[in-house]
XYZ file of C-alpha atoms in Angstrom:
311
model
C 55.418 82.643 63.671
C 53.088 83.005 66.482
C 50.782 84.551 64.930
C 50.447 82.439 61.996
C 50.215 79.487 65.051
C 47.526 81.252 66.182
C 45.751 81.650 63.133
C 45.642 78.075 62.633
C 44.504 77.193 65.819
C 41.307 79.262 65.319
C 40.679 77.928 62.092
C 40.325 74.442 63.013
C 37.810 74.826 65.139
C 35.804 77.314 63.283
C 35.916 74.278 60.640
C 34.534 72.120 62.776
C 31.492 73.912 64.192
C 30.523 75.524 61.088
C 32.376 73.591 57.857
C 31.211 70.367 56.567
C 33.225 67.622 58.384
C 32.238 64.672 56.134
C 32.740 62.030 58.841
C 29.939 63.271 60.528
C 27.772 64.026 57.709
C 28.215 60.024 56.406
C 27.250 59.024 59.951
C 23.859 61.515 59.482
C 23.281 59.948 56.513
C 24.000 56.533 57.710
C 21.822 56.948 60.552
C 19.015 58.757 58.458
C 18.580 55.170 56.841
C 18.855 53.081 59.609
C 16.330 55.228 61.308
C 13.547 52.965 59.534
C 14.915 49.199 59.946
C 15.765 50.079 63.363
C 11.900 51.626 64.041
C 10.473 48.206 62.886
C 13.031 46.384 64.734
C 12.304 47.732 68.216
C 8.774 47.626 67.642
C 8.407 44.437 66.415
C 11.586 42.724 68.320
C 12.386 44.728 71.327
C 9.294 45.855 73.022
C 7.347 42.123 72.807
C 10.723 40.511 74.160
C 10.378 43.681 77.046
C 6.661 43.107 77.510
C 7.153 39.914 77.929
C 9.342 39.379 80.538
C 7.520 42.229 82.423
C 4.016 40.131 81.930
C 6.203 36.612 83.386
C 6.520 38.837 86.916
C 2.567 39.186 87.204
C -0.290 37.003 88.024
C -3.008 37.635 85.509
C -5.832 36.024 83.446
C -5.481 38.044 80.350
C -8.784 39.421 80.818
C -9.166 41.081 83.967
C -8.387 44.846 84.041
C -6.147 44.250 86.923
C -2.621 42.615 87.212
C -1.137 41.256 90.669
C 2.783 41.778 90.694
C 4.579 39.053 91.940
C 8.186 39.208 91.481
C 9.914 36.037 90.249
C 6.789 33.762 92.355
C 6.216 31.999 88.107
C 9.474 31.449 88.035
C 9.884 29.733 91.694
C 6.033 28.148 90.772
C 7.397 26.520 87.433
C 10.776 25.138 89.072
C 9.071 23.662 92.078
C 5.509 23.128 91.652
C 4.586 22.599 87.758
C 5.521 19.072 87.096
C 4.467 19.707 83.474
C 6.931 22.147 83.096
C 9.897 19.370 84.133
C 8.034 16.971 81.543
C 8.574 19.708 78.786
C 11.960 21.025 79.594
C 13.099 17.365 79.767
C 11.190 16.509 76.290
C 12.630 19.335 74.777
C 16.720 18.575 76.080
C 15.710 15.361 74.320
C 14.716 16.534 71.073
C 16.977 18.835 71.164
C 19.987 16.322 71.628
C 18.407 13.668 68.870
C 17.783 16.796 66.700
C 21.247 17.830 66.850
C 22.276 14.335 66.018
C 20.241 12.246 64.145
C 18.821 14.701 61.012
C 22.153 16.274 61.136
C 24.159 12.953 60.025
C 21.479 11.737 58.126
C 21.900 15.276 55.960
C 25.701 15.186 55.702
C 25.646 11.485 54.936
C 23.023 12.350 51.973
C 25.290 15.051 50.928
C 28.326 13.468 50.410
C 26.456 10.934 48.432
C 24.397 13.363 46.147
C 27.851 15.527 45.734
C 28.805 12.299 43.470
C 28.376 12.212 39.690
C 25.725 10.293 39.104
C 22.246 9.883 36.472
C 19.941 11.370 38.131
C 21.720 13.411 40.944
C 19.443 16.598 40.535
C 16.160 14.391 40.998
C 17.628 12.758 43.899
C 18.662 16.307 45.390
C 14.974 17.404 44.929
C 13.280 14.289 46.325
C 15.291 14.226 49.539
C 15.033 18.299 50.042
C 11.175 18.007 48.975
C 10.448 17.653 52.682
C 11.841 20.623 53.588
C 9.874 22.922 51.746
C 6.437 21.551 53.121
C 5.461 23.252 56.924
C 5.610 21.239 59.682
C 2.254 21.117 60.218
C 1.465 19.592 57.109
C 4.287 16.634 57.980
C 2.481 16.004 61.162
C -0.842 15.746 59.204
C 0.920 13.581 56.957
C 2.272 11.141 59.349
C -0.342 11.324 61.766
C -2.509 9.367 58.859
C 0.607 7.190 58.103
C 0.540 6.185 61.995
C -3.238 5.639 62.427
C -3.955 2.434 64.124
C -6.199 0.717 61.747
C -6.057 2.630 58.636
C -2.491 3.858 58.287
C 0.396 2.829 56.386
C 2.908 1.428 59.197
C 1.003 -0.859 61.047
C -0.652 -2.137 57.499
C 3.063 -2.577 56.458
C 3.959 -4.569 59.095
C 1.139 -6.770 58.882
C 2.032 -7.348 55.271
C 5.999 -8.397 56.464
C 4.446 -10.540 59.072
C 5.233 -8.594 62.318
C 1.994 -7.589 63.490
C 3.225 -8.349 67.055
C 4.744 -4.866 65.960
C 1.437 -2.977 65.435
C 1.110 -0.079 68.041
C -0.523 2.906 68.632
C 2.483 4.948 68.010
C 0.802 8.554 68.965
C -1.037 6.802 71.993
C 1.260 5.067 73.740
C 3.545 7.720 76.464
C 6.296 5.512 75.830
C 6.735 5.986 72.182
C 4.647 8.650 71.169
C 7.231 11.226 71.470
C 9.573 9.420 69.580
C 6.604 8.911 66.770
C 6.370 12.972 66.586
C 10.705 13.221 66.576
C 10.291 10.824 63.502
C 8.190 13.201 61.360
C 9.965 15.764 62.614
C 13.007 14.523 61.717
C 12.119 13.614 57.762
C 11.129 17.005 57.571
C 14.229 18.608 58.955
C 17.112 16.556 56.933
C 16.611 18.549 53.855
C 18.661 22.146 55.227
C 21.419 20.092 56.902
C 21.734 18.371 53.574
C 21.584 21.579 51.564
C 24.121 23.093 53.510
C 26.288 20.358 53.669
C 26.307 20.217 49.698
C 26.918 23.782 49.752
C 30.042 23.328 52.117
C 31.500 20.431 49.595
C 31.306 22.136 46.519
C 33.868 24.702 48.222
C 36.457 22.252 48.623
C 39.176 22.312 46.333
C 38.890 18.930 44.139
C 42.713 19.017 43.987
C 43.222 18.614 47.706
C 41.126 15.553 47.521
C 42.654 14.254 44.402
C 46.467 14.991 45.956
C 44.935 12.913 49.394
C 43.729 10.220 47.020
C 47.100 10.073 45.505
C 49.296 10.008 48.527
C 47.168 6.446 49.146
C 44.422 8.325 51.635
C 41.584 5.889 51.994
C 37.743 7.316 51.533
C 37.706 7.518 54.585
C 40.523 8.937 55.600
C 40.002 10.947 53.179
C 36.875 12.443 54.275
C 38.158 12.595 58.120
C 41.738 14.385 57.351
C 40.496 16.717 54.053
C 36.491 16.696 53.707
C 35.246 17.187 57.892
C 37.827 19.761 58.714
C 37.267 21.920 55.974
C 33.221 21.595 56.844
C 33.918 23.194 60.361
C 32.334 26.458 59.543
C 29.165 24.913 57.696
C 28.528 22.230 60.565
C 28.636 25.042 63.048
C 25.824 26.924 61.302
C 23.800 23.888 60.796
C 24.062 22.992 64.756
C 23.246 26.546 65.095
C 20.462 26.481 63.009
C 19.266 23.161 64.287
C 19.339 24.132 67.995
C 17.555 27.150 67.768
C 14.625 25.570 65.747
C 14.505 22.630 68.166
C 13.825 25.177 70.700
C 10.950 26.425 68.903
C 9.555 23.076 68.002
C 5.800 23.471 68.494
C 3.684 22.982 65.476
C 4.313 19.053 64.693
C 3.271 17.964 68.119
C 0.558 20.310 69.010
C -0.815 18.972 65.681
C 0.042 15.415 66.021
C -0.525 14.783 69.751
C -1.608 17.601 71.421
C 0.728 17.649 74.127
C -1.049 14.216 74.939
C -1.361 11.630 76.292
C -1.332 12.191 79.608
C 1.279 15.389 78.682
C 4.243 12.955 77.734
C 4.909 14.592 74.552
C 4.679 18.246 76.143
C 8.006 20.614 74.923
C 7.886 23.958 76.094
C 6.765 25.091 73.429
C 3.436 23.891 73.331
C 3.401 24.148 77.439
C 3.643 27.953 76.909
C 1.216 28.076 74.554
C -1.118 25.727 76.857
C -0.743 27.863 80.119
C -0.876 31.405 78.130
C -3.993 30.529 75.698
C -5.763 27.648 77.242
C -5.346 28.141 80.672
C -4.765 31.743 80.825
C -1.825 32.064 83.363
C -0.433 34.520 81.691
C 2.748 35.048 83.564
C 3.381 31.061 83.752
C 3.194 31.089 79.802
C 5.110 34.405 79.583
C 7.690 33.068 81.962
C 8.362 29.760 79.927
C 9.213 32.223 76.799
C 11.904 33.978 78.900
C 13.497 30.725 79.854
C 13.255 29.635 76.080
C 14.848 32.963 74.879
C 17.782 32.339 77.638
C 17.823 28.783 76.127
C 18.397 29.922 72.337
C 21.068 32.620 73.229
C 23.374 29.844 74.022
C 23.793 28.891 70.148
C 22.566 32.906 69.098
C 25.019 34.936 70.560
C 28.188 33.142 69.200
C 26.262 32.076 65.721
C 25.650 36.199 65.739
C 29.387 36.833 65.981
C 30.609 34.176 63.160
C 28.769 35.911 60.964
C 29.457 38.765 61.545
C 32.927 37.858 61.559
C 32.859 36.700 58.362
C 30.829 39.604 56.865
């Protein structure tokens, strides 16, 4: 007995030095592929986001051969001396909250219409999700014509209705010019939540609704007991989704306003890109992208584990 024990007991380990364990040849293998993706993904991913925050600790031009370390001085410089930077962070908490509200509704209201039967339903679906397909830039061009003082379509409107006391100069004005840029913004961005939305309905069982309907369930108690509920996991993607682009809003108002006037319509966005490209303060731009990326982990980290959750 022993020394078939012990015959055993030097056979499993001359198995697993020299045989083929195929647990750890599937991992080779597995690995051998990811090899590539993960390559691309470090260069392309993880050494900017590293380079990055090790520029934001530096004072430097972008030119000179030299760099001054610092330490965390662009950090301390944009929190107590860069009024700019207050005027953007505050901007973009405000675009941020309308963002997360406003296009949001708008799409899930326009969903739960277009999820009717109805003549015409596809056109409809296409002419409210046209937007959407167009870049943001080209939406700013668009309504930057549609707001111009003299010639644009607004102001014109409104002196056709009779309310010329209305006419403004909606990208000119502090006070409203911001808003003016959220508005393009905003018909531009309605299109996903509505997409989503309609994707989210169409995986509701119609005979829930129909046994809700018959059990004397108004429409709209319908749609707060059955429909909302069981759109919990789509509304948390589109919030996700909607926060993270807000972040990166940067396009519509460098092209509609330029930051301007007088920096009211700054996000920080466009203030990083001012202070890195225009300015060349380097680690003032470069520190602005590590608060943004410390910003959008708030909505990445747990949108990252839903789905992977669900996968």
């Amino acid at each position: 007995m022993s020394l078939g024990g012990a015959d055993t007991a030097a056979a499993t380990p001359a198995a697993g030095r020299g045989g083929s364990n195929p647990l750890r040849t599937e991992w080779r293998i597995g690995a051998l592929f990811l090899a590539p993706a993960l390559l691309l993904y470090v260069t392309i991913i993880i050494y900017p986001l590293i380079y990055s925050s090790w520029l934001s600790l530096f004072e430097w031009d972008g030119i000179s051969p030299t760099r001054r370390f610092v330490g965390l001085d662009n950090y301390a410089t944009l929190w107590s001396q860069n009024r700019v930077f207050w005027i953007a962070l505050k901007n973009s908490a405000l675009w941020t909250a309308v963002a997360l509200v406003v296009p949001t509704s708008i799409g899930l209201g326009l969903a739960l219409l277009l999820n009717r039967s109805f003549a015409g339903r596809g056109f409809y679906r296409g002419l409210f999700y046209f937007p959407a397909i167009l870049s943001l830039s080209l939406c700013g061009l668009i309504w930057t014509w549609i707001y111009h003082p003299t010639l644009g379509f607004l102001n014109q409107f409104l002196g056709w209705v009779g309310l010329e006391s209305l006419h403004r100069a909606w990208l000119s004005e502090p006070s409203i010019a911001l808003f003016a840029v959220m508005v393009a913004a905003g018909w531009h961005n309605t299109g996903l939540p509505m997409l989503l939305y309609l994707a989210g309905l169409q995986t509701i069982p119609r005979e829930v609704l129909e046994a809700a309907e018959v059990d004397g369930a108004t429409a709209f108690q319908r749609f707060r007991h059955v429909t909302w509920p069981m759109l919990k996991d789509t509304t948390f993607v589109v919030l996700a989704i909607t926060f993270i682009n807000s972040l990166k809003v940067y396009d519509v108002v460098y092209v509609m306003t330029f930051g301007g006037p007088a920096n009211q319509t700054q996000v920080l966005g466009t203030w990083m890109y001012f202070l890195t490209y225009n300015f060349n303060r380097i680690g003032l731009g470069t520190a602005i992208a590590v608060v943004l990326f410390g910003l959008t982990l708030i909505f990445a980290i747990p949108y990252t584990r839903k789905l992977g959750q669900e996968s």
